[in-house]
CSV table of C-alpha atoms in Angstrom, one decimal:
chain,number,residue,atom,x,y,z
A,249,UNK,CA,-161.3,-132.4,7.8
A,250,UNK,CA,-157.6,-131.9,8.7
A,251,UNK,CA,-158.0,-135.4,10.7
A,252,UNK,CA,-159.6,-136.7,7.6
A,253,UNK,CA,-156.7,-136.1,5.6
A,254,UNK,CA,-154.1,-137.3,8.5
A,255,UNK,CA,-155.6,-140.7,8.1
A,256,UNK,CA,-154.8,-140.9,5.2
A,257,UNK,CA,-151.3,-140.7,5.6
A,258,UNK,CA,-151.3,-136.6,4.2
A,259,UNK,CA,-149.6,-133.9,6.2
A,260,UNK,CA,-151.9,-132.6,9.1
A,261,UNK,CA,-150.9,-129.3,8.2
A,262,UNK,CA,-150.2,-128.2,4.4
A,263,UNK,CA,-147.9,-125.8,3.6
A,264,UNK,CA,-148.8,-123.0,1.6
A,265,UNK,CA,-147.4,-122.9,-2.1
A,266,UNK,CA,-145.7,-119.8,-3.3
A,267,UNK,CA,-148.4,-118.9,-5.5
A,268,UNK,CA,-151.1,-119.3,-2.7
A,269,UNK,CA,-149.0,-116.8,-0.5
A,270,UNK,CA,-148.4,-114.9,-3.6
A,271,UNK,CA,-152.6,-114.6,-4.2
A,272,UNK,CA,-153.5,-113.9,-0.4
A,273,UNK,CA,-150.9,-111.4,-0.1
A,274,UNK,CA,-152.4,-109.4,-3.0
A,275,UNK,CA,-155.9,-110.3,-1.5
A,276,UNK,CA,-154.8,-108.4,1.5
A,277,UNK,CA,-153.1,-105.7,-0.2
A,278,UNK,CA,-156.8,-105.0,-1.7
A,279,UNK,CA,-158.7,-105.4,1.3
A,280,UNK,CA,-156.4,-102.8,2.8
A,281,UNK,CA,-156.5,-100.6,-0.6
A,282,UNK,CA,-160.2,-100.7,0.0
A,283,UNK,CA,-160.6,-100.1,3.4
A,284,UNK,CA,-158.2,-96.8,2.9
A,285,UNK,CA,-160.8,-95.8,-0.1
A,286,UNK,CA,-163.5,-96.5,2.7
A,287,UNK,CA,-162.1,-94.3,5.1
A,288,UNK,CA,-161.3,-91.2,2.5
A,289,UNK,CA,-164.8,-91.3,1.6
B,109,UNK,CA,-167.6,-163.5,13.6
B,110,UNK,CA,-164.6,-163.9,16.2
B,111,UNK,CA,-161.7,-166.4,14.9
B,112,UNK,CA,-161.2,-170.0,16.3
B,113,UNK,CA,-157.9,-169.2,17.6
B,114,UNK,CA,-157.8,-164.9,17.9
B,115,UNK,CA,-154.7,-163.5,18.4
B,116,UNK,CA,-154.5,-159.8,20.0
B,117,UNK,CA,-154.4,-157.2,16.8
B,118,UNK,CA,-154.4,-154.5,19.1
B,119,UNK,CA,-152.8,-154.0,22.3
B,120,UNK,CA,-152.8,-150.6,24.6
B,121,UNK,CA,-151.3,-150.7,27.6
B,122,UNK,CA,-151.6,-147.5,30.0
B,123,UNK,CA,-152.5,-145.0,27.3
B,124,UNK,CA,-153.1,-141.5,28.7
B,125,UNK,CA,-154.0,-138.1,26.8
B,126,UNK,CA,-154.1,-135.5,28.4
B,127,UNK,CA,-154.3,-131.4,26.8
B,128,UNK,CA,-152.7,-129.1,28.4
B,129,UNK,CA,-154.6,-126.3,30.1
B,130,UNK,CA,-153.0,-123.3,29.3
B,131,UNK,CA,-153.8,-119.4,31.3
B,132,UNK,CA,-152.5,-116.4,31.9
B,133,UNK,CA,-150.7,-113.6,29.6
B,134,UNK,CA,-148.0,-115.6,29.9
B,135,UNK,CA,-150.1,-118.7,28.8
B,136,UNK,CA,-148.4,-121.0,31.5
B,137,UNK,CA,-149.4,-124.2,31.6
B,138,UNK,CA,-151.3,-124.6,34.4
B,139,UNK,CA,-153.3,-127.9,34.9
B,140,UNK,CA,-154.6,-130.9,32.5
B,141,UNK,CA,-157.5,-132.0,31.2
B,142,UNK,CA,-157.3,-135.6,31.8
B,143,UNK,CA,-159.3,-137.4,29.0
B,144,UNK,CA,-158.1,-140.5,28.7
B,145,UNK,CA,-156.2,-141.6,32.0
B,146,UNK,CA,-154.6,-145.0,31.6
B,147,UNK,CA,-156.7,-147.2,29.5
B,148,UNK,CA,-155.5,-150.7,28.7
B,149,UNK,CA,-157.2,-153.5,26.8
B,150,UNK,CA,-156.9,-156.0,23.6
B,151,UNK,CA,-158.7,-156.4,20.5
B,152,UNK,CA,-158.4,-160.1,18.7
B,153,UNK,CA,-158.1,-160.1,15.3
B,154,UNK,CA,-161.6,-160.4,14.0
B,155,UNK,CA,-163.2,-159.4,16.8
B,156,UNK,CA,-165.3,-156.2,17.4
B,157,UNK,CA,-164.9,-154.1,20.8
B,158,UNK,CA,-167.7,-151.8,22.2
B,159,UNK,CA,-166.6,-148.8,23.8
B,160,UNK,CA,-169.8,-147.4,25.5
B,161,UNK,CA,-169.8,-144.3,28.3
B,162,UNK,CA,-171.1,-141.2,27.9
B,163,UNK,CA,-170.2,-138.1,26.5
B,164,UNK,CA,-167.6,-136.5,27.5
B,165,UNK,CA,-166.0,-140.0,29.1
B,166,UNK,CA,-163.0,-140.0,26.3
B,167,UNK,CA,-164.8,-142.8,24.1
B,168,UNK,CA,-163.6,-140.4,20.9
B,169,UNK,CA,-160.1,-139.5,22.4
B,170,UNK,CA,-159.2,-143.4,22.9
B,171,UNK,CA,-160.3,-143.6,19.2
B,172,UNK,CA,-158.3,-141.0,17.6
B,173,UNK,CA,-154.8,-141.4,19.9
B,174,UNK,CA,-155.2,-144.9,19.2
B,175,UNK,CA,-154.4,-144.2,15.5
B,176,UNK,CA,-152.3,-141.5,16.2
B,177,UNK,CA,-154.3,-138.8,15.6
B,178,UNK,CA,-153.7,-137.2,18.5
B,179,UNK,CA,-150.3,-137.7,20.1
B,180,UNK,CA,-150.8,-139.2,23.3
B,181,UNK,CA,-149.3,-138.4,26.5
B,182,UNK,CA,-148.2,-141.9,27.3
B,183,UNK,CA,-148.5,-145.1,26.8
B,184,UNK,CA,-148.5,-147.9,24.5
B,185,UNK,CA,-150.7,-148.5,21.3
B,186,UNK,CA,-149.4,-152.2,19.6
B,187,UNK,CA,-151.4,-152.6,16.1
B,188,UNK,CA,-150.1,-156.1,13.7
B,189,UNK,CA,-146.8,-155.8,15.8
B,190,UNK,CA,-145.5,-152.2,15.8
B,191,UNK,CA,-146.2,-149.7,18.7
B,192,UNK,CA,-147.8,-146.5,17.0
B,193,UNK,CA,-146.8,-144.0,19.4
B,194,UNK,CA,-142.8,-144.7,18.6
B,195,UNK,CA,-143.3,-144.7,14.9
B,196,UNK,CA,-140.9,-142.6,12.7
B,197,UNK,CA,-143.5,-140.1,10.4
B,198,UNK,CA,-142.5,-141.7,7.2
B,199,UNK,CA,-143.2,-145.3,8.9
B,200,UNK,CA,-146.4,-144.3,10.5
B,201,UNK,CA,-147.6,-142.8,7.2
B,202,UNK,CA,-146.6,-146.6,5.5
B,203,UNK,CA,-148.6,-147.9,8.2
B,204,UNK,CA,-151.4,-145.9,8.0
B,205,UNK,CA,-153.3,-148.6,5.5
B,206,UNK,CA,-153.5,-150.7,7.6
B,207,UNK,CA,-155.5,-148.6,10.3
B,208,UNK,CA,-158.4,-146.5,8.6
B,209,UNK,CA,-161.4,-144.6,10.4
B,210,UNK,CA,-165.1,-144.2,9.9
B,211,UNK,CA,-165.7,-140.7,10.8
B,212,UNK,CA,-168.7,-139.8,13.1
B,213,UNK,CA,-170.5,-137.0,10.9
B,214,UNK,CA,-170.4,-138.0,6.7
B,215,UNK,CA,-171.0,-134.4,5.8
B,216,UNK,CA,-168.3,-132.9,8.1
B,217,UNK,CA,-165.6,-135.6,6.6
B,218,UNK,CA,-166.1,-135.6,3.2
B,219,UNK,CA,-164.7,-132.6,0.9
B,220,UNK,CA,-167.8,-131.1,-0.6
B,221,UNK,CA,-165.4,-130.1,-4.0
B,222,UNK,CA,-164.5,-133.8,-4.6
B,223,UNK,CA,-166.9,-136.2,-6.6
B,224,UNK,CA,-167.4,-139.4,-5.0
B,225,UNK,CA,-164.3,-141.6,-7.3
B,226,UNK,CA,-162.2,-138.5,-6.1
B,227,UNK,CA,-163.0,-139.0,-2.4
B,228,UNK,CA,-162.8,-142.4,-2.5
B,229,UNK,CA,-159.9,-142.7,-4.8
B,230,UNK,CA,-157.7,-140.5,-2.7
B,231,UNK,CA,-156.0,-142.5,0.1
B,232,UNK,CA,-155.2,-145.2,-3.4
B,233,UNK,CA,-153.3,-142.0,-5.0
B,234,UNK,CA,-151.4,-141.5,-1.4
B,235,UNK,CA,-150.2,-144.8,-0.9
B,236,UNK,CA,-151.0,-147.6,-4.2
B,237,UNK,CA,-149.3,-146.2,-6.8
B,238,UNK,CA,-151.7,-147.3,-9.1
B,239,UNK,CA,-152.3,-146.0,-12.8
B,240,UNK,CA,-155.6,-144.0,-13.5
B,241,UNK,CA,-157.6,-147.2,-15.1
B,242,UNK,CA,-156.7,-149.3,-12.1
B,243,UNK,CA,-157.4,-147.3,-9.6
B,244,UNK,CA,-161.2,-146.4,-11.0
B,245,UNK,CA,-161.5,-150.4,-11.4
B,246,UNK,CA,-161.3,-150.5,-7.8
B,247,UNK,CA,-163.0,-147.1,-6.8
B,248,UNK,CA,-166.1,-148.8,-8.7
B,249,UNK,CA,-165.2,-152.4,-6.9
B,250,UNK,CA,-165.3,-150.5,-3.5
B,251,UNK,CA,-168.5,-149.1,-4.5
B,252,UNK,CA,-170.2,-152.4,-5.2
B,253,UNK,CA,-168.9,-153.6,-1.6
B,254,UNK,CA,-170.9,-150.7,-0.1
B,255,UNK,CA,-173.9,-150.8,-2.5
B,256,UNK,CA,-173.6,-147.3,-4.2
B,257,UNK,CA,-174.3,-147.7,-8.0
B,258,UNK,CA,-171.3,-147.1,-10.2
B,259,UNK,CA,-173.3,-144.1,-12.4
B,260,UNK,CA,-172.8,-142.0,-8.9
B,261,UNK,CA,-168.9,-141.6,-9.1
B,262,UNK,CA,-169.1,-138.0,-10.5
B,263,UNK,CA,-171.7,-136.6,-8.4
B,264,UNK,CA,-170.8,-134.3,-4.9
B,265,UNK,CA,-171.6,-135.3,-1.3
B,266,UNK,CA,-174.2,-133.0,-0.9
B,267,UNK,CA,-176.2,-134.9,-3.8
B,268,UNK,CA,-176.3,-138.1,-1.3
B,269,UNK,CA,-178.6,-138.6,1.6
B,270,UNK,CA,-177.0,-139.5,5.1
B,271,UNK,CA,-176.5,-143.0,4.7
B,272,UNK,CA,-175.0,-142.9,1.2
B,273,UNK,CA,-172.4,-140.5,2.5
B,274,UNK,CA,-171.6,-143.2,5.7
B,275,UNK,CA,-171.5,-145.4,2.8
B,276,UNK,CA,-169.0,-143.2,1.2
B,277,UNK,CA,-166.8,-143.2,3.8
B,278,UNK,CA,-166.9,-146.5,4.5
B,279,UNK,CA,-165.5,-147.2,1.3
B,280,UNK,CA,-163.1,-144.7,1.9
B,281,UNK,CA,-161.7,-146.8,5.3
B,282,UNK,CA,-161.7,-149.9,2.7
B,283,UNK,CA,-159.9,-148.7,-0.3
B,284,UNK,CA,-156.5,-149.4,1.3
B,285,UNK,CA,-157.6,-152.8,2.9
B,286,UNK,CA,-156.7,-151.8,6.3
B,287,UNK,CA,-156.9,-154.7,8.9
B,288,UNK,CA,-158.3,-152.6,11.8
B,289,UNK,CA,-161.0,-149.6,11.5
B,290,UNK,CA,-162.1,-147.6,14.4
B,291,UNK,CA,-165.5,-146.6,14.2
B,292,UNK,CA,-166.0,-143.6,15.6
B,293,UNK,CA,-170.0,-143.3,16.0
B,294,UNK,CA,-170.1,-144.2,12.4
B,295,UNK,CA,-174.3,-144.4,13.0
B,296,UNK,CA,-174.5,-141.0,15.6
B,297,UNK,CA,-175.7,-138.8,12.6
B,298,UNK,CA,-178.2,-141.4,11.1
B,299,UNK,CA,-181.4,-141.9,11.4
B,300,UNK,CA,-183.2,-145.5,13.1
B,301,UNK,CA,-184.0,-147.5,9.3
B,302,UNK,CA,-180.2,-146.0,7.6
B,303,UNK,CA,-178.6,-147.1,11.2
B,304,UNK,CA,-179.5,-150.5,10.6
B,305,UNK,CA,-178.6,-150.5,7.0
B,306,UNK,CA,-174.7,-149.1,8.2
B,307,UNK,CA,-174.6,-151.6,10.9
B,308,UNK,CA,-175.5,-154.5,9.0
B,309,UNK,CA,-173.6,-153.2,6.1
B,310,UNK,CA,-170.3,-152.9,9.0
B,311,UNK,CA,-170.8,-156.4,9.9
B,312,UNK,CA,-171.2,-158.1,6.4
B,313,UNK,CA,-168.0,-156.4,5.8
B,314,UNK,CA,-166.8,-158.1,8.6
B,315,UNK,CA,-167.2,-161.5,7.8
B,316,UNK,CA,-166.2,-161.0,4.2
B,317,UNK,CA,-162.5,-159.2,4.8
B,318,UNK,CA,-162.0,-160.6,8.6
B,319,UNK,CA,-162.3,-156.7,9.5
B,320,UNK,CA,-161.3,-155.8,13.6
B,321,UNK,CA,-163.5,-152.8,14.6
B,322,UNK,CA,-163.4,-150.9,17.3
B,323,UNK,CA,-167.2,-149.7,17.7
B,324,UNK,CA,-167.7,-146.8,19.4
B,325,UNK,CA,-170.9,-146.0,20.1
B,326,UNK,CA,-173.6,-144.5,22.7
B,327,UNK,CA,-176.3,-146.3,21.8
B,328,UNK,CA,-176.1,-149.4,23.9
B,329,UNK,CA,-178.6,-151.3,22.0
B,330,UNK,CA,-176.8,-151.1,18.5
B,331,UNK,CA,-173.4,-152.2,20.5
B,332,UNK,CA,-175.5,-154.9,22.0
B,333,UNK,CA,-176.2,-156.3,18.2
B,334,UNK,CA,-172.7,-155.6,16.7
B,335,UNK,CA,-169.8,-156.2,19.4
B,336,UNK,CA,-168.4,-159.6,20.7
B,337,UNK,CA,-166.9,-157.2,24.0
B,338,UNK,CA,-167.9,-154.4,25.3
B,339,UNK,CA,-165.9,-151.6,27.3
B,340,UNK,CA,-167.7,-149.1,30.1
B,341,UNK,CA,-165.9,-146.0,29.9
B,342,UNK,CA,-166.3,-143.4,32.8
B,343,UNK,CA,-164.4,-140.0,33.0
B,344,UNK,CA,-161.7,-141.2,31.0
B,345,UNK,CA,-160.6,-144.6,32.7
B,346,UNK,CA,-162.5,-148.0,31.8
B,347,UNK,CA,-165.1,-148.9,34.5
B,348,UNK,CA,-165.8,-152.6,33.2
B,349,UNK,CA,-164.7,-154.7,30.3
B,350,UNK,CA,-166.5,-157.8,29.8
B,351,UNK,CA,-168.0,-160.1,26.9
B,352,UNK,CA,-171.3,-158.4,25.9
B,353,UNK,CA,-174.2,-161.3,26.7
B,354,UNK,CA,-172.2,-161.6,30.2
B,355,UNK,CA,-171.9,-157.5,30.9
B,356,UNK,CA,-175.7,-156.9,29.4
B,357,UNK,CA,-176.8,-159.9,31.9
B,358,UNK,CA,-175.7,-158.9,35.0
B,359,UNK,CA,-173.7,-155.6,34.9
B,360,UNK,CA,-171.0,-155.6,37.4
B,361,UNK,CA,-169.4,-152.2,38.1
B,362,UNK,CA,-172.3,-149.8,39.3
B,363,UNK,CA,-171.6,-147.5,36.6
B,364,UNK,CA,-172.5,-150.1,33.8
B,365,UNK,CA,-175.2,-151.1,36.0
B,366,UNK,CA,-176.8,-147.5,35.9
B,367,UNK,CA,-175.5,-147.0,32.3
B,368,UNK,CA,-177.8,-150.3,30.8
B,369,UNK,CA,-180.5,-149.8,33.0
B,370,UNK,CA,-181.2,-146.9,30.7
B,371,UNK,CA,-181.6,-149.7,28.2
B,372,UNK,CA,-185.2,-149.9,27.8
B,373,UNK,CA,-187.0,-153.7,27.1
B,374,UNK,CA,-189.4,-154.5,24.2
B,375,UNK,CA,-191.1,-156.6,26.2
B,376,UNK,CA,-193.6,-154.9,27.9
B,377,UNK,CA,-194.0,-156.9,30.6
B,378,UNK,CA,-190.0,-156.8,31.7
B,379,UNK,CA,-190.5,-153.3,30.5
B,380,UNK,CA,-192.5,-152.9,33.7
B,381,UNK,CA,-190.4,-154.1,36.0
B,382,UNK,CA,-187.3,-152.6,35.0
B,383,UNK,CA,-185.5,-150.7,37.5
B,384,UNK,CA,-184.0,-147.8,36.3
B,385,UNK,CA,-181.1,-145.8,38.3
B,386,UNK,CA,-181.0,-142.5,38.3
B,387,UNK,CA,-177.5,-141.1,39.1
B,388,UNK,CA,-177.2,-138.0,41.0
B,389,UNK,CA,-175.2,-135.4,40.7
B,390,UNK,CA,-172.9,-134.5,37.4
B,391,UNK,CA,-169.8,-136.1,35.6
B,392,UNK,CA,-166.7,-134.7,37.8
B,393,UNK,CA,-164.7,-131.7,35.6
B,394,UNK,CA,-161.9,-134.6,33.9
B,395,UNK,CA,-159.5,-131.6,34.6
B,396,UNK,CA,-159.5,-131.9,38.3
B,397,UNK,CA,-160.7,-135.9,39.3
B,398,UNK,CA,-161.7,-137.5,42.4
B,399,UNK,CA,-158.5,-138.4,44.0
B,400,UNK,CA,-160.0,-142.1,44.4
B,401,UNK,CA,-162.4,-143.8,42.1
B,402,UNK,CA,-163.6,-141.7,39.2
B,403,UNK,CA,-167.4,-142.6,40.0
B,404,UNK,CA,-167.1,-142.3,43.8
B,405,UNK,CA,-169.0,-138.4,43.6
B,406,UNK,CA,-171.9,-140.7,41.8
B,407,UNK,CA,-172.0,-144.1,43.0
B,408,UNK,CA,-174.6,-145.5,44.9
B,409,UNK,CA,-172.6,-147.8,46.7
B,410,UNK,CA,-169.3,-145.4,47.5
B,411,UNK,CA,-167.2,-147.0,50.5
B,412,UNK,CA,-164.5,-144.7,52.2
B,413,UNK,CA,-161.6,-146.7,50.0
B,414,UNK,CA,-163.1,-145.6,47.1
B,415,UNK,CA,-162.3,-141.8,47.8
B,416,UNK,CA,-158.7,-142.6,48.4
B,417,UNK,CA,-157.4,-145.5,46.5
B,418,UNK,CA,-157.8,-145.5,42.6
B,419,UNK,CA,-159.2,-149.1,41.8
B,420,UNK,CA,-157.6,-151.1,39.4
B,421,UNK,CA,-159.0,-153.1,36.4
B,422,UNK,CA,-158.8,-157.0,37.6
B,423,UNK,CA,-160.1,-159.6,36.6
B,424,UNK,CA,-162.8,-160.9,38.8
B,425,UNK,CA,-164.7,-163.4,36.8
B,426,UNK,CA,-163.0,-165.7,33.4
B,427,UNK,CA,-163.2,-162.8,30.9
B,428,UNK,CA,-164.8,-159.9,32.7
B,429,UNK,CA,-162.5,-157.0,34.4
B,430,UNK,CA,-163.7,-154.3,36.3
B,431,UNK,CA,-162.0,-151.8,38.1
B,432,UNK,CA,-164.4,-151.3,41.6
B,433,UNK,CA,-163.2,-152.1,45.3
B,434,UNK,CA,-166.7,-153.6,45.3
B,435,UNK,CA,-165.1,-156.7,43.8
B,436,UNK,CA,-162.2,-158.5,46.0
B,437,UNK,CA,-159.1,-158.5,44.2
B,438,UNK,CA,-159.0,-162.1,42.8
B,439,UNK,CA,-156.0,-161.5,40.2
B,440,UNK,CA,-153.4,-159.4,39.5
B,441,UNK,CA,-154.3,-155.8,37.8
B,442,UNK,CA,-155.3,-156.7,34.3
B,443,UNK,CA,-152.2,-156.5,32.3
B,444,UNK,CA,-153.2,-158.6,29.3
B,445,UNK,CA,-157.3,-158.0,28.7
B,446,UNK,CA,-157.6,-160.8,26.2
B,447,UNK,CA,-160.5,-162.7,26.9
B,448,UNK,CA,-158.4,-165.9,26.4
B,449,UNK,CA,-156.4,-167.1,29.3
B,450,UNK,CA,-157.5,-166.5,32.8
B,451,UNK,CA,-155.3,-167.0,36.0
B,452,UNK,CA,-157.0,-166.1,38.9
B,453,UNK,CA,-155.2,-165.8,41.9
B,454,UNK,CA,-156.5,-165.3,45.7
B,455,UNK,CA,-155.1,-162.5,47.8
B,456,UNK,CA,-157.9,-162.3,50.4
B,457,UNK,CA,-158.7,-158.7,50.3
């Protein structure tokens, strides 16, 4: 897909956008969050 | 199909790629895997090219550097005048209408969260500038030219069967009106009766926009029907280039000539007769190739100059290179492979 998009003249690799950072650092943050409740258990 | 006076669209001259093989902890870079090891040829405006071999032999590679896809090693890659390779970002990306590709799978390239006017309307977003109205007046004109009905514009890819989604990205290729399409396998993924639909569908394209493809394809009897040249590949270096009813006639390098004998006859009677070749042995590893000729591991007819010298494409008949020591040297190593002007030159070898 990422040569699909190069074709066209887009950027082969897209930068992330603050908020997407913002939403997978908070995904992480609960993965780990839940992982910790996991291991407590 | 090909021009009255054709003019060379594309010109690569010497165009390597090679990836880097990389071991260790260290991750030192340690060797190459050679997959496309100086190619050159021409493509007239107008004109369709066949690039046959089999997997693994670089068909793909020489595809995708040839639009910059990949960044190649070397070379030179001349398309309408300006050489690709040494093109600024922000002037390859203004070039990049006029070079569009057919992908080989439709349900790997298209985004399965875009409706069809999305898909298609995309590359005319990047680079027209139009407003919203115009640019669904031509998303539906595109789909007219490819024969998808105007009430699918809203619907997803996976709604389509295989050939509608080819058709898709087809129209895709076309939105920008590019002058030269590679084709990568366009009809790999298709079945027989769509396959014929794409191809014929390619070709009527053709002859209406004056389209240059370059086909690539390993079914030899659909490059038979839709090339005007055809180009053996081997192990990343062109065995034979030559026009098609001249190379499918009487195959000169004895790679082509095992490669079409696989080619089988509908007529039962020729069918019978048909000699097949059977190559022995497997495809040498294209990070470590003969020293010589790539086929000399394979070829029936291996000389002891072929494990030595690497043969060089020349022209050894009007129009038809190949690069064997089989052939004398009659000419000059192919610089220019237009089929156009032929100077042929006796060394005596």
């Amino acid at each position: 897909m990422a040569e699909v998009s190069q074709s066209m003249g887009q950027t082969a690799h897209p930068t992330l956008s603050l908020s997407a950072c913002l939403r997978l650092a908070i995904g992480r943050m609960g993965h780990v969050a839940h992982a910790a409740e996991v291991r407590h258990a | 199909m090909l021009d009255a006076s054709p003019a060379p669209l594309v010109k690569v001259r010497d165009l390597k790629m090679y990836f880097p093989i990389h071991t260790g902890v260290l991750r030192r870079h340690t060797g190459d895997v050679k997959a496309v090891d100086g190619v050159s040829f021409d493509i007239m405006a107008g004109e369709t090219l066949g690039l046959v071999g089999e997997s693994g032999c670089g068909k793909s590679t020489v595809g995708r550097a040839l639009i910059r896809l990949y960044e190649p090693t070397a070379g030179e890659v001349e398309i309408a005048g300006d050489n690709i390779l040494t093109l600024a970002p922000e002037a390859l990306r203004k070039k990049r209408p006029q070079m569009q590709m057919v992908f080989q799978d439709p349900q790997a390239s298209l985004n399965p969260r875009m409706t069809l006017a999305q898909i298609i309307g995309e590359p005319l977003i990047e680079h027209s500038g139009k407003t919203a109205t115009d640019r669904l007046a031509r998303i539906y004109e595109l789909m007219d030219q490819v024969g998808l009905n105007r009430r699918f514009a809203n619907r997803y890819p996976h709604e389509f069967s295989g050939g509608q989604r080819q058709r898709i990205g087809i129209a895709r290729a076309l939105a920008l009106n590019p002058k030269f399409i590679v084709c990568d396998e366009p009809i790999a993924a298709l079945d027989v009766s769509i396959q014929a639909q794409v191809v014929n569908l390619l070709e009527d394209l053709q002859d209406r926009l004056g389209l240059t493809y370059l086909f690539i394809s390993h079914d030899l009897s659909m490059v038979r029907h839709i090339a005007d040249r055809v180009a053996v590949m081997y192990l990343g270096r062109i065995a034979e280039l030559s026009p098609r009813d001249a190379l499918y006639a009487k195959p000169l390098h004895p790679y082509a000539e095992a490669l079409l004998s696989a080619v089988p006859e509908p007529d039962p009677d020729r069918e019978g007769s048909r000699q097949r070749i059977i190559l022995k042995g497997d495809v040498p590893s294209p990070a470590n190739p003969p020293k010589g000729c790539a086929f000399c591991t394979r070829c029936p007819k291996v000389m002891d100059i072929c494990r030595t010298d690497r043969p060089a494409l020349t022209e050894v008949e009007p129009g038809r290179q190949v690069a064997c020591h089989l052939f004398p040297t009659t000419s000059a190593p192919a610089k220019s492979t237009s089929g156009g002007q032929y100077q042929l030159q006796q060394h005596g070898v």
